[in-house]
């Protein structure tokens, strides 16, 4: 069976020594509604994960809070023992109290429990990329960074990432450990983290844009993106992902889905090449939309 190849997007070395195809897979939407509980169709969720790997994806991004725990359990069920070169990145620091309810906790003892439990659920001796899902408000950031640094020294974590952080917070964390990745919301029409992206690009830090397709919203309407997609014989989502990949060599999009067929659609973006004129046209469109939609 033919399939797209995520390697067409090129490679990035997380932390300088961990190569991944630049187009990955986000494993949030293989859970139930509200990112809560089991998926409606477990077999379909497992098939989705396997299809991502068949399509050359080597970076799967998850979190202990997806389900909670459901996404990590499904990844192990679908893919363990993991094929050589597959990086399963996970996150900790978010507690769950129901569908679509997320409460960050940074207590060092809790963060250590997050890592140890993710190791057990995923069937790993070391997590190649563990990310602090949010800097918790319940204790100083430095207390959180200190325990993460200790777990890295113990060999429980290979590389450390942060999520939804400012440049200032990255620099505070970097006093305790090398920051290998940053995962902030970013897409064609959301540029709030452009300064963080530029900071990461200048330092070789991987930038993982979550909601790279704005939860599907970029595919709606007849606009510049839709017209470019028609001209290229592609979907708006594919063009939006291709724009991200061209935006920066440190960009690591992780589009998520619960459908094997949609995996193929997303990964096909890895082979889509935007010329400079099209990239600039989309960039201008995205900036205009961001100015229109951004809170004043």
XYZ file of C-alpha atoms in Angstrom:
296
model
C 0.000 0.000 0.000
C 1.531 3.318 -1.039
C 1.660 6.138 1.455
C 3.148 9.602 1.972
C 6.513 9.881 3.691
C 7.090 12.254 6.608
C 10.828 12.215 5.858
C 10.148 14.425 2.838
C 9.868 17.257 5.354
C 13.529 16.803 6.251
C 15.151 15.951 9.570
C 15.730 17.880 12.769
C 18.008 16.790 15.600
C 16.351 17.419 18.959
C 18.998 18.507 21.423
C 21.530 18.163 18.618
C 21.600 14.354 18.732
C 18.060 12.960 18.385
C 16.971 12.914 14.716
C 13.261 13.044 13.856
C 11.303 13.673 10.686
C 10.119 17.269 10.898
C 6.457 16.338 10.399
C 5.254 14.423 13.437
C 1.992 13.202 14.931
C 0.049 14.645 17.857
C -1.674 11.925 19.891
C -4.227 14.054 21.738
C -7.249 13.303 19.540
C -7.047 9.518 19.803
C -8.866 9.811 23.150
C -12.536 10.466 23.958
C -14.505 13.716 23.609
C -13.022 16.573 25.605
C -9.725 14.630 25.613
C -11.351 12.551 28.320
C -11.716 8.788 28.524
C -11.357 6.097 25.909
C -11.796 6.703 22.180
C -15.138 5.771 20.629
C -13.324 3.161 18.506
C -10.208 1.684 20.099
C -9.224 -0.324 17.019
C -9.397 2.796 14.867
C -7.185 4.689 17.341
C -4.591 1.899 17.287
C -4.715 1.793 13.485
C -4.178 5.560 13.371
C -0.999 5.303 15.426
C 0.322 2.435 13.308
C -0.482 4.311 10.122
C 1.519 7.316 11.308
C 4.598 5.123 11.728
C 3.975 3.464 8.347
C 4.008 6.966 6.852
C 7.478 7.662 8.214
C 6.515 9.636 11.321
C 9.308 9.351 13.895
C 8.030 11.906 16.453
C 4.819 11.098 18.307
C 3.819 13.744 20.834
C 1.540 12.856 23.735
C 0.946 13.751 27.393
C -0.091 11.951 30.555
C -3.125 14.262 30.714
C -4.568 13.063 27.400
C -7.360 10.859 28.645
C -5.806 11.137 31.215
C -3.323 8.289 30.581
C -5.354 6.903 27.668
C -3.106 8.227 24.901
C 0.061 6.818 26.471
C -1.618 3.449 27.022
C -2.775 3.315 23.396
C 0.684 4.215 22.097
C 2.184 1.319 24.007
C -0.551 -1.067 22.868
C -0.136 -0.062 19.220
C 3.618 0.303 18.888
C 5.581 -1.390 21.694
C 8.259 -2.635 21.235
C 8.937 0.629 19.471
C 10.615 0.573 16.070
C 14.159 1.898 15.880
C 14.235 5.655 15.488
C 10.750 6.328 16.866
C 10.670 9.084 19.497
C 7.670 9.085 21.823
C 7.659 12.492 23.486
C 5.346 13.044 26.419
C 4.433 15.798 28.844
C 3.492 16.187 32.485
C 2.248 18.910 34.812
C -1.437 19.095 33.888
C -4.072 17.529 36.128
C -7.510 16.629 34.799
C -10.847 17.066 36.530
C -13.209 16.269 33.677
C -13.679 16.770 29.919
C -11.860 19.888 28.662
C -10.752 20.800 32.207
C -6.994 21.342 32.595
C -5.323 22.476 35.824
C -1.544 22.899 35.939
C 0.381 21.702 38.989
C 4.120 22.246 39.374
C 4.732 20.590 42.731
C 8.130 18.857 42.348
C 6.864 15.616 43.881
C 3.980 15.588 41.414
C 6.277 16.225 38.443
C 8.492 13.349 39.506
C 5.428 11.112 39.733
C 4.418 12.241 36.221
C 7.748 11.091 34.791
C 7.833 7.786 36.656
C 4.264 6.912 35.694
C 4.804 7.858 32.038
C 7.858 5.616 31.966
C 5.757 2.742 33.275
C 2.804 3.324 30.965
C 4.951 3.710 27.859
C 7.221 0.791 28.735
C 10.398 2.863 28.635
C 13.531 3.055 30.741
C 14.112 6.665 29.662
C 11.916 9.294 28.005
C 13.748 10.772 25.032
C 11.811 14.057 25.228
C 9.815 14.989 28.324
C 8.071 18.348 28.321
C 6.710 20.448 31.156
C 3.119 20.837 29.959
C 2.701 24.137 31.798
C 4.773 25.969 34.365
C 2.564 25.438 37.411
C 1.364 28.460 39.401
C 1.531 26.632 42.736
C 5.283 26.948 43.314
C 8.234 28.906 41.909
C 9.290 27.906 38.386
C 12.818 27.302 39.664
C 11.575 24.569 41.998
C 10.002 22.839 38.996
C 13.121 23.251 36.865
C 15.323 21.914 39.679
C 13.470 18.590 39.935
C 13.393 18.247 36.142
C 17.153 18.806 36.043
C 17.601 16.144 38.721
C 15.554 13.629 36.728
C 17.636 14.398 33.659
C 20.809 13.793 35.666
C 19.375 10.480 36.886
C 18.840 9.379 33.287
C 15.033 9.259 33.501
C 14.826 11.993 30.845
C 17.131 12.450 27.860
C 15.968 15.868 26.630
C 13.694 18.458 28.223
C 11.083 20.614 26.535
C 8.749 23.366 27.711
C 5.221 24.270 26.646
C 3.413 27.621 26.479
C 6.343 29.696 27.674
C 7.820 33.106 26.981
C 11.401 33.857 25.994
C 12.018 34.997 29.562
C 10.809 31.658 30.961
C 12.979 29.700 28.513
C 16.001 31.629 29.740
C 15.093 30.944 33.376
C 14.781 27.232 32.648
C 18.046 27.172 30.695
C 19.931 27.911 33.933
C 18.970 24.372 35.034
C 19.054 22.298 31.822
C 19.404 22.725 28.070
C 15.980 23.487 26.613
C 15.679 21.136 23.634
C 12.157 22.043 22.442
C 9.391 24.545 23.008
C 5.756 23.706 22.313
C 3.603 26.818 21.926
C 0.397 27.461 20.021
C 1.302 28.681 16.533
C -0.223 28.464 13.073
C -0.833 30.491 9.952
C -3.326 32.785 11.713
C -1.950 32.718 15.276
C 1.373 34.533 15.594
C 1.396 35.227 19.322
C 4.593 33.182 19.759
C 6.528 34.564 16.810
C 9.179 36.043 19.119
C 9.581 32.646 20.815
C 9.913 30.913 17.437
C 12.605 33.347 16.332
C 14.447 32.872 19.638
C 14.344 29.093 19.188
C 15.481 29.296 15.558
C 18.504 31.380 16.525
C 19.548 28.750 19.095
C 18.656 25.490 17.362
C 15.784 24.755 19.761
C 13.015 22.681 18.199
C 9.690 24.526 18.002
C 6.605 22.292 18.155
C 3.525 24.292 17.115
C 0.431 22.883 18.749
C -2.899 23.379 16.992
C -0.975 23.740 13.705
C -4.259 23.612 11.781
C -6.228 25.721 14.287
C -8.328 22.642 15.136
C -9.423 22.390 11.522
C -10.547 26.014 11.273
C -8.011 26.802 8.563
C -9.882 24.509 6.168
C -13.068 26.596 6.374
C -14.121 29.337 3.974
C -13.050 30.511 0.532
C -9.992 32.627 1.227
C -6.379 32.997 0.091
C -5.433 29.670 1.669
C -8.289 27.848 -0.058
C -7.437 29.376 -3.430
C -3.749 28.470 -3.129
C -4.729 24.931 -2.169
C -6.959 24.593 -5.235
C -4.196 25.885 -7.507
C -1.761 23.344 -6.037
C -4.180 20.420 -6.088
C -3.874 20.124 -2.309
C -6.070 20.679 0.726
C -5.969 23.886 2.799
C -4.627 21.857 5.732
C -1.770 20.492 3.662
C -0.828 23.963 2.459
C -0.984 25.342 6.018
C 1.370 22.585 7.196
C 3.707 23.193 4.260
C 3.769 26.876 5.202
C 4.816 25.973 8.741
C 7.579 23.692 7.501
C 8.971 26.464 5.304
C 8.600 29.125 8.010
C 11.593 27.823 9.998
C 14.015 24.876 9.895
C 13.361 24.257 13.620
C 9.595 23.895 13.082
C 8.191 20.464 14.024
C 4.422 20.400 13.313
C 2.444 17.615 14.992
C -1.013 17.511 13.371
C -3.307 15.133 15.206
C -6.228 12.994 14.152
C -8.141 9.877 15.112
C -8.406 8.692 11.498
C -5.846 6.609 9.576
C -6.944 8.202 6.289
C -6.449 11.678 7.735
C -2.908 10.694 8.724
C -2.175 10.201 5.027
C -3.678 13.596 4.207
C -1.554 15.347 6.833
C 1.705 13.575 6.035
C 1.288 14.373 2.334
C 2.110 17.960 3.308
C 5.725 16.855 3.812
C 6.126 16.588 0.048
C 4.412 19.899 -0.748
C 6.849 22.644 -1.785
C 5.807 26.293 -1.593
C 7.745 28.766 -3.686
C 8.739 32.115 -2.191
C 5.861 34.026 -3.758
C 3.224 31.625 -2.449
C 4.852 31.513 0.980
C 4.849 35.324 1.181
C 1.232 35.533 -0.004
C 0.129 33.084 2.692
C 2.261 34.856 5.289
C 0.603 38.182 4.533
C -2.847 36.574 4.613
C -2.085 34.918 7.942
C -0.785 38.119 9.500
C -3.854 40.033 8.359
C -6.110 37.373 9.861
C -4.121 37.394 13.102
C -4.498 41.182 13.389
C -8.220 40.833 12.732
C -8.795 37.974 15.144
C -6.311 38.737 17.920
C -7.705 40.236 21.138
C -7.183 43.982 21.263
